[in-house]
PDB file of C-alpha atoms and ligand atoms in Angstrom:
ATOM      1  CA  UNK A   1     178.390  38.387 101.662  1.00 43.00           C
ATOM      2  CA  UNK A   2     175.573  36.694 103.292  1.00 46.00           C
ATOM      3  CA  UNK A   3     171.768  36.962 101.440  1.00 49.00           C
ATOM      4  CA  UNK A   4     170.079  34.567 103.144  1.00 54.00           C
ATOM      5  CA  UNK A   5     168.116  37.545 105.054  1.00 61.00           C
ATOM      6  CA  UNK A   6     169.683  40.488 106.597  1.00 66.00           C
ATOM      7  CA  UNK A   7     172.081  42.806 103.945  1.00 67.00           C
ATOM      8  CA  UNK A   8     175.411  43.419 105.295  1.00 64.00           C
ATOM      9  CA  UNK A   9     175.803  46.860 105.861  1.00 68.00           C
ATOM     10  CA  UNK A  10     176.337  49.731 103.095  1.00 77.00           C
ATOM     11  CA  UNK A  11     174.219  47.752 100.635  1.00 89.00           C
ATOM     12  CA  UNK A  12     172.255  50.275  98.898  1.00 93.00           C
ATOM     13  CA  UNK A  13     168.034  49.289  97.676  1.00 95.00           C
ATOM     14  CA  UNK A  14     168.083  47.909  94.026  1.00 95.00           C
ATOM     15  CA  UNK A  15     164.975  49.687  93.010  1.00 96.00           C
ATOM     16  CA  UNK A  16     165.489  52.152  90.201  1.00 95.00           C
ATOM     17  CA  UNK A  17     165.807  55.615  91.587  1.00 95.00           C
ATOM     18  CA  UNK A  18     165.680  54.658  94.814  1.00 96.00           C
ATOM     19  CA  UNK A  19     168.896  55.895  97.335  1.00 94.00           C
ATOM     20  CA  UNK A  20     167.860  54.450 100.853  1.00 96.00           C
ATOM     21  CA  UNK A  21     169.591  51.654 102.402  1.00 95.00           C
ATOM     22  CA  UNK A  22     168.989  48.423 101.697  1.00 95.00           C
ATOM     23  CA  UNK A  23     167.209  46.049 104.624  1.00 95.00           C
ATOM     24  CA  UNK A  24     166.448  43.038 102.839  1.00 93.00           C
ATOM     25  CA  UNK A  25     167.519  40.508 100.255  1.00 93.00           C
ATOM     26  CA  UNK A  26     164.825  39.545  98.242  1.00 94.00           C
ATOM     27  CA  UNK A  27     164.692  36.840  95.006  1.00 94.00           C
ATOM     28  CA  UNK A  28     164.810  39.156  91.709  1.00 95.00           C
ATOM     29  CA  UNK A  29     162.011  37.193  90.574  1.00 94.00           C
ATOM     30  CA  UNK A  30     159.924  37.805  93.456  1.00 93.00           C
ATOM     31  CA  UNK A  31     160.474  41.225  93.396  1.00 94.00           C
ATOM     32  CA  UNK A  32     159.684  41.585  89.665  1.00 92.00           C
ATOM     33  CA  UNK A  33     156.686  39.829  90.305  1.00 91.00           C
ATOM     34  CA  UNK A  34     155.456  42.197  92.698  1.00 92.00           C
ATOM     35  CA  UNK A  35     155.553  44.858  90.216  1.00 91.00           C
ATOM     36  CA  UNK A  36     158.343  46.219  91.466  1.00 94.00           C
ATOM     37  CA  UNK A  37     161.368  47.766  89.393  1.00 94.00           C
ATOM     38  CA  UNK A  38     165.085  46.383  90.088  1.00 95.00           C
ATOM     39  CA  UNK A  39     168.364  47.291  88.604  1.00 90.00           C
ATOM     40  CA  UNK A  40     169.716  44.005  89.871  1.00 79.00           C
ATOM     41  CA  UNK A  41     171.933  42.256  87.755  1.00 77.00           C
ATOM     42  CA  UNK A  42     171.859  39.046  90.493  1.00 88.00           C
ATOM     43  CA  UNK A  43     169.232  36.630  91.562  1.00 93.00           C
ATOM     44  CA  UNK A  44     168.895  38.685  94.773  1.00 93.00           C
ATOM     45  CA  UNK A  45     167.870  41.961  94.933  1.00 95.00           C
ATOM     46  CA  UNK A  46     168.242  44.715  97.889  1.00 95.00           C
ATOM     47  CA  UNK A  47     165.294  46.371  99.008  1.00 96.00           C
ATOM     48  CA  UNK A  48     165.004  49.165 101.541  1.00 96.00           C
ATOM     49  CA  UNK A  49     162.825  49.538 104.585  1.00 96.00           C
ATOM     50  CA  UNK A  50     160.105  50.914 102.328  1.00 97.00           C
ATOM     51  CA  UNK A  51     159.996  48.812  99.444  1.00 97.00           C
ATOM     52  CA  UNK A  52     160.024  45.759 101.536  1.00 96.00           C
ATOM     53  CA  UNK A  53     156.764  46.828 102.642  1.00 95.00           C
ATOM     54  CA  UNK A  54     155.449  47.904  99.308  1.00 94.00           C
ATOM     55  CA  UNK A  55     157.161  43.904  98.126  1.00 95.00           C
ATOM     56  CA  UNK A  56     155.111  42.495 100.910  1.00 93.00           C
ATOM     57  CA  UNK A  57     151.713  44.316 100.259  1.00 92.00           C
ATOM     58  CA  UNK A  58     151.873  43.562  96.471  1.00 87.00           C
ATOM     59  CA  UNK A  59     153.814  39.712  96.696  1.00 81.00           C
ATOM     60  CA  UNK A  60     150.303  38.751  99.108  1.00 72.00           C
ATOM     61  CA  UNK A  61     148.218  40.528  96.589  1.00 59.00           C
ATOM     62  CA  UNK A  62     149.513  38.573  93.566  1.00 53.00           C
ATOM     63  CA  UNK A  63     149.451  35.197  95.766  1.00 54.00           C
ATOM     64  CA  UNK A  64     145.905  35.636  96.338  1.00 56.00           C
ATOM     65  CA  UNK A  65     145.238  36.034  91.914  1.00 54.00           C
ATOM     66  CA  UNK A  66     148.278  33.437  91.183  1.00 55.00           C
ATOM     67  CA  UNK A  67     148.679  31.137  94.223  1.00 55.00           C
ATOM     68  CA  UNK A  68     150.226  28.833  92.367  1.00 55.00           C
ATOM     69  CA  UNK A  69     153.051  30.546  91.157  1.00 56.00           C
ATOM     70  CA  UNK A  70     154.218  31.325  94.831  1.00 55.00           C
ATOM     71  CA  UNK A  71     154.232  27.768  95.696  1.00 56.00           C
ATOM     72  CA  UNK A  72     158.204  27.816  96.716  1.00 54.00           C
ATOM     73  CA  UNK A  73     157.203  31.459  98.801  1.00 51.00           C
TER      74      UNK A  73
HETATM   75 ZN1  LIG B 101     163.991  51.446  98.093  1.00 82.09          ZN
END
């Protein structure tokens, strides 16, 4: 299975309760950190269209209050 962007097809968003397919790998961390909650038992977790956007809008938010934690971003 390749993570390093794209999900393969049929891989389903990580996010508790959600049901959508997945369009993006994203670090667990990362996605934690943007306040979001993953059932993920891996380092990467699968987000849908949706909650990629939602990752995006709260990962920049959190960069701009703890820059220095997103140093590797
Ligand atoms: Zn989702």
């Amino acid at each position: 299975m390749n993570f390093m962007g794209l999900v393969s097809k049929g891989a389903k968003c990580n996010v508790e309760g959600c049901e959508n397919d997945g369009a993006r790998s994203i670090n667990t961390t990362k996605v934690e950190n943007a306040h979001l909650r993953v059932n993920s038992a891996g380092k990467k977790s699968v987000l849908c269209k949706e909650h990629y956007k939602e990752y995006k809008k709260e990962s920049k938010d959190d960069r701009e209050l703890e820059r220095a934690r997103f140093d590797k971003f």
